[in-house]
Each structure stands twice: as C-alpha cells, then as structure tokens.
mmCIF file of C-alpha atoms in Angstrom:
data_model
loop_
_atom_site.group_PDB
_atom_site.id
_atom_site.type_symbol
_atom_site.label_atom_id
_atom_site.label_comp_id
_atom_site.label_asym_id
_atom_site.label_seq_id
_atom_site.Cartn_x
_atom_site.Cartn_y
_atom_site.Cartn_z
ATOM 1 C CA UNK A 4 2.587 25.068 110.501
ATOM 2 C CA UNK A 5 0.427 22.441 110.812
ATOM 3 C CA UNK A 6 -3.263 24.280 111.317
ATOM 4 C CA UNK A 7 -5.498 23.830 114.255
ATOM 5 C CA UNK A 8 -8.663 21.758 113.994
ATOM 6 C CA UNK A 9 -12.106 23.727 113.168
ATOM 7 C CA UNK A 10 -10.994 26.623 111.207
ATOM 8 C CA UNK A 11 -11.453 28.216 107.750
ATOM 9 C CA UNK A 12 -8.213 28.615 105.999
ATOM 10 C CA UNK A 13 -7.445 30.393 102.893
ATOM 11 C CA UNK A 14 -4.402 29.044 100.767
ATOM 12 C CA UNK A 15 -3.267 30.336 96.914
ATOM 13 C CA UNK A 16 -6.867 31.993 96.793
ATOM 14 C CA UNK A 17 -8.677 28.847 97.605
ATOM 15 C CA UNK A 18 -10.463 28.010 101.142
ATOM 16 C CA UNK A 19 -10.463 25.050 103.140
ATOM 17 C CA UNK A 20 -11.760 23.803 106.166
ATOM 18 C CA UNK A 21 -9.568 22.330 109.010
ATOM 19 C CA UNK A 22 -11.861 19.472 110.607
ATOM 20 C CA UNK A 23 -11.358 17.388 113.721
ATOM 21 C CA UNK A 24 -8.206 15.285 113.677
ATOM 22 C CA UNK A 25 -6.137 18.149 111.984
ATOM 23 C CA UNK A 26 -7.515 17.229 108.313
ATOM 24 C CA UNK A 27 -8.944 19.126 105.553
ATOM 25 C CA UNK A 28 -12.994 18.599 105.000
ATOM 26 C CA UNK A 29 -13.147 16.650 101.763
ATOM 27 C CA UNK A 30 -16.294 15.651 99.568
ATOM 28 C CA UNK A 31 -18.495 16.797 101.742
ATOM 29 C CA UNK A 32 -20.916 19.731 103.204
ATOM 30 C CA UNK A 33 -21.705 21.350 106.398
ATOM 31 C CA UNK A 34 -22.475 24.506 107.958
ATOM 32 C CA UNK A 35 -20.193 26.886 108.976
ATOM 33 C CA UNK A 36 -20.861 29.351 111.379
ATOM 34 C CA UNK A 37 -20.243 33.034 111.930
ATOM 35 C CA UNK A 38 -17.128 32.647 113.963
ATOM 36 C CA UNK A 39 -15.387 30.609 111.437
ATOM 37 C CA UNK A 40 -16.049 32.987 108.893
ATOM 38 C CA UNK A 41 -14.726 36.772 110.351
ATOM 39 C CA UNK A 42 -12.467 38.244 107.930
ATOM 40 C CA UNK A 43 -14.249 36.705 104.756
ATOM 41 C CA UNK A 44 -16.952 38.192 102.740
ATOM 42 C CA UNK A 45 -19.402 35.127 103.397
ATOM 43 C CA UNK A 46 -22.049 34.747 105.608
ATOM 44 C CA UNK A 47 -22.861 31.518 107.741
ATOM 45 C CA UNK A 48 -24.531 28.796 105.778
ATOM 46 C CA UNK A 49 -24.095 25.501 104.119
ATOM 47 C CA UNK A 50 -20.555 24.730 101.941
ATOM 48 C CA UNK A 51 -19.361 22.494 100.022
ATOM 49 C CA UNK A 52 -15.818 21.173 99.938
ATOM 50 C CA UNK A 53 -14.529 19.120 97.102
ATOM 51 C CA UNK A 54 -12.017 16.140 96.383
ATOM 52 C CA UNK A 55 -9.199 18.197 97.078
ATOM 53 C CA UNK A 56 -10.601 19.869 99.818
ATOM 54 C CA UNK A 57 -11.134 23.195 98.150
ATOM 55 C CA UNK A 58 -14.050 25.194 98.935
ATOM 56 C CA UNK A 59 -16.784 25.561 95.864
ATOM 57 C CA UNK A 60 -18.033 28.686 95.939
ATOM 58 C CA UNK A 61 -21.508 29.632 93.977
ATOM 59 C CA UNK A 62 -21.050 32.683 92.278
ATOM 60 C CA UNK A 63 -23.311 34.056 89.905
ATOM 61 C CA UNK A 64 -26.008 32.155 87.826
ATOM 62 C CA UNK A 65 -25.923 28.417 88.237
ATOM 63 C CA UNK A 66 -26.934 25.577 85.734
ATOM 64 C CA UNK A 67 -29.908 24.901 87.985
ATOM 65 C CA UNK A 68 -31.226 28.212 87.261
ATOM 66 C CA UNK A 69 -30.607 29.496 90.777
ATOM 67 C CA UNK A 70 -28.356 32.662 91.390
ATOM 68 C CA UNK A 71 -25.564 32.815 94.276
ATOM 69 C CA UNK A 72 -23.678 35.987 95.328
ATOM 70 C CA UNK A 73 -20.564 34.863 97.633
ATOM 71 C CA UNK A 74 -22.313 31.372 98.285
ATOM 72 C CA UNK A 75 -25.617 32.878 99.188
ATOM 73 C CA UNK A 76 -28.592 31.365 97.023
ATOM 74 C CA UNK A 77 -30.388 35.235 96.030
ATOM 75 C CA UNK A 78 -34.305 35.754 97.313
ATOM 76 C CA UNK A 79 -37.097 36.009 94.672
ATOM 77 C CA UNK A 80 -38.319 39.085 92.810
ATOM 78 C CA UNK A 81 -35.545 40.874 92.443
ATOM 79 C CA UNK A 82 -33.170 42.459 89.483
ATOM 80 C CA UNK A 83 -29.327 41.827 89.845
ATOM 81 C CA UNK A 84 -26.642 43.208 88.644
ATOM 82 C CA UNK A 85 -23.392 40.871 87.785
ATOM 83 C CA UNK A 86 -20.888 41.337 85.746
ATOM 84 C CA UNK A 87 -22.262 43.793 83.336
ATOM 85 C CA UNK A 88 -25.534 42.333 83.094
ATOM 86 C CA UNK A 89 -28.866 41.780 84.638
ATOM 87 C CA UNK A 90 -30.844 38.962 85.683
ATOM 88 C CA UNK A 91 -34.245 38.557 87.230
ATOM 89 C CA UNK A 92 -34.658 36.484 89.921
ATOM 90 C CA UNK A 93 -38.293 34.907 89.606
ATOM 91 C CA UNK A 94 -40.401 32.855 91.956
ATOM 92 C CA UNK A 95 -38.874 29.559 92.830
ATOM 93 C CA UNK A 96 -35.376 31.080 92.997
ATOM 94 C CA UNK A 97 -35.184 30.803 89.366
ATOM 95 C CA UNK A 98 -33.528 33.316 86.940
ATOM 96 C CA UNK A 99 -35.829 34.266 84.130
ATOM 97 C CA UNK A 100 -34.553 32.224 81.022
ATOM 98 C CA UNK A 101 -36.433 32.992 77.318
ATOM 99 C CA UNK A 102 -38.827 34.847 78.484
ATOM 100 C CA UNK A 103 -40.031 38.439 78.912
ATOM 101 C CA UNK A 104 -40.509 39.916 82.012
ATOM 102 C CA UNK A 105 -42.405 43.568 82.973
ATOM 103 C CA UNK A 106 -40.201 45.559 85.570
ATOM 104 C CA UNK A 107 -42.061 48.202 87.402
ATOM 105 C CA UNK A 108 -39.783 50.721 89.054
ATOM 106 C CA UNK A 109 -39.302 49.027 92.420
ATOM 107 C CA UNK A 110 -37.089 46.669 90.719
ATOM 108 C CA UNK A 111 -34.934 49.211 89.203
ATOM 109 C CA UNK A 112 -33.662 51.344 91.892
ATOM 110 C CA UNK A 113 -30.190 52.228 91.257
ATOM 111 C CA UNK A 114 -30.320 51.595 87.637
ATOM 112 C CA UNK A 115 -30.610 53.989 84.582
ATOM 113 C CA UNK A 116 -33.511 51.612 83.077
ATOM 114 C CA UNK A 117 -37.341 52.828 83.420
ATOM 115 C CA UNK A 118 -40.101 50.232 83.803
ATOM 116 C CA UNK A 119 -40.974 48.135 80.733
ATOM 117 C CA UNK A 120 -41.017 44.772 79.500
ATOM 118 C CA UNK A 121 -37.839 43.280 79.207
ATOM 119 C CA UNK A 122 -36.320 40.190 77.502
ATOM 120 C CA UNK A 123 -34.130 37.604 79.156
ATOM 121 C CA UNK A 124 -32.281 35.416 76.887
ATOM 122 C CA UNK A 125 -31.728 31.323 77.320
ATOM 123 C CA UNK A 126 -28.707 31.898 79.918
ATOM 124 C CA UNK A 127 -31.045 34.823 81.722
ATOM 125 C CA UNK A 128 -29.242 37.936 80.521
ATOM 126 C CA UNK A 129 -31.206 41.105 79.944
ATOM 127 C CA UNK A 130 -30.909 41.891 76.344
ATOM 128 C CA UNK A 131 -30.778 45.548 76.212
ATOM 129 C CA UNK A 132 -31.119 47.426 72.882
#
C-alpha cells in the first residue's frame, strides 16, 4: 500500500519519513515533531536520513565524543550506563576519555559505586578493577 505523505514509517527494523509527493526523505535532515513520533521511543528533534532514506539513529558513544540515547544527545555532567559499561559526559557534551574523573555520590545514584576517582579509557569506558 502506497504510504501517505508526512509520516514516519517503520519497515524491517528501519524508519523512513514519507515527505511531500509521497517520496521518502533521502540524504537530508530535518526536525520531526511529536505527532509523527507517536508509538516510538523517539523524542522530537532533528533526524538524519541516509542515501537509502533510512533514519540514522544515534545511540551510544559517537566518534566525535558525544553520547546519544535514542537519538537524543545527553546533557553534561552525568554518568551513563550503556551496554554494561559506564561513560561520563563532561562539559561540552563530550565523554571523558583517557582521563580520571572524581565522581561524587550525586553522580553515582542507582549504582553500586562509591565516591572516588575513576579512570575512563580511550573509548570513554570506565575502567573498573
């Protein structure tokens, strides 16, 4: 069934956006509002679509040092558990890499960790002994 314009469509585990003219958006980025995201875990924001029209979903640590969860860039000064590892997002929305960071109790809520200095490796993962 041909899809209507202006809707987000999930197909075989990928998301596509049908824009005007009933065509899928390709090689572009644009803001998608709440009404198009109902029934998904996404929040309104700017989304990228590749040459095939597939939504590029940023999830986890990125090459530029930022950290995303379900396409939402994470805020500064927080500890994030992701796929069994911890990452710390510092100022500039970048994850701590190749450095140690003192984490007080306020960053460790919900973990078994205690306030201390923790080392983060070249990939930004906390090294636990």
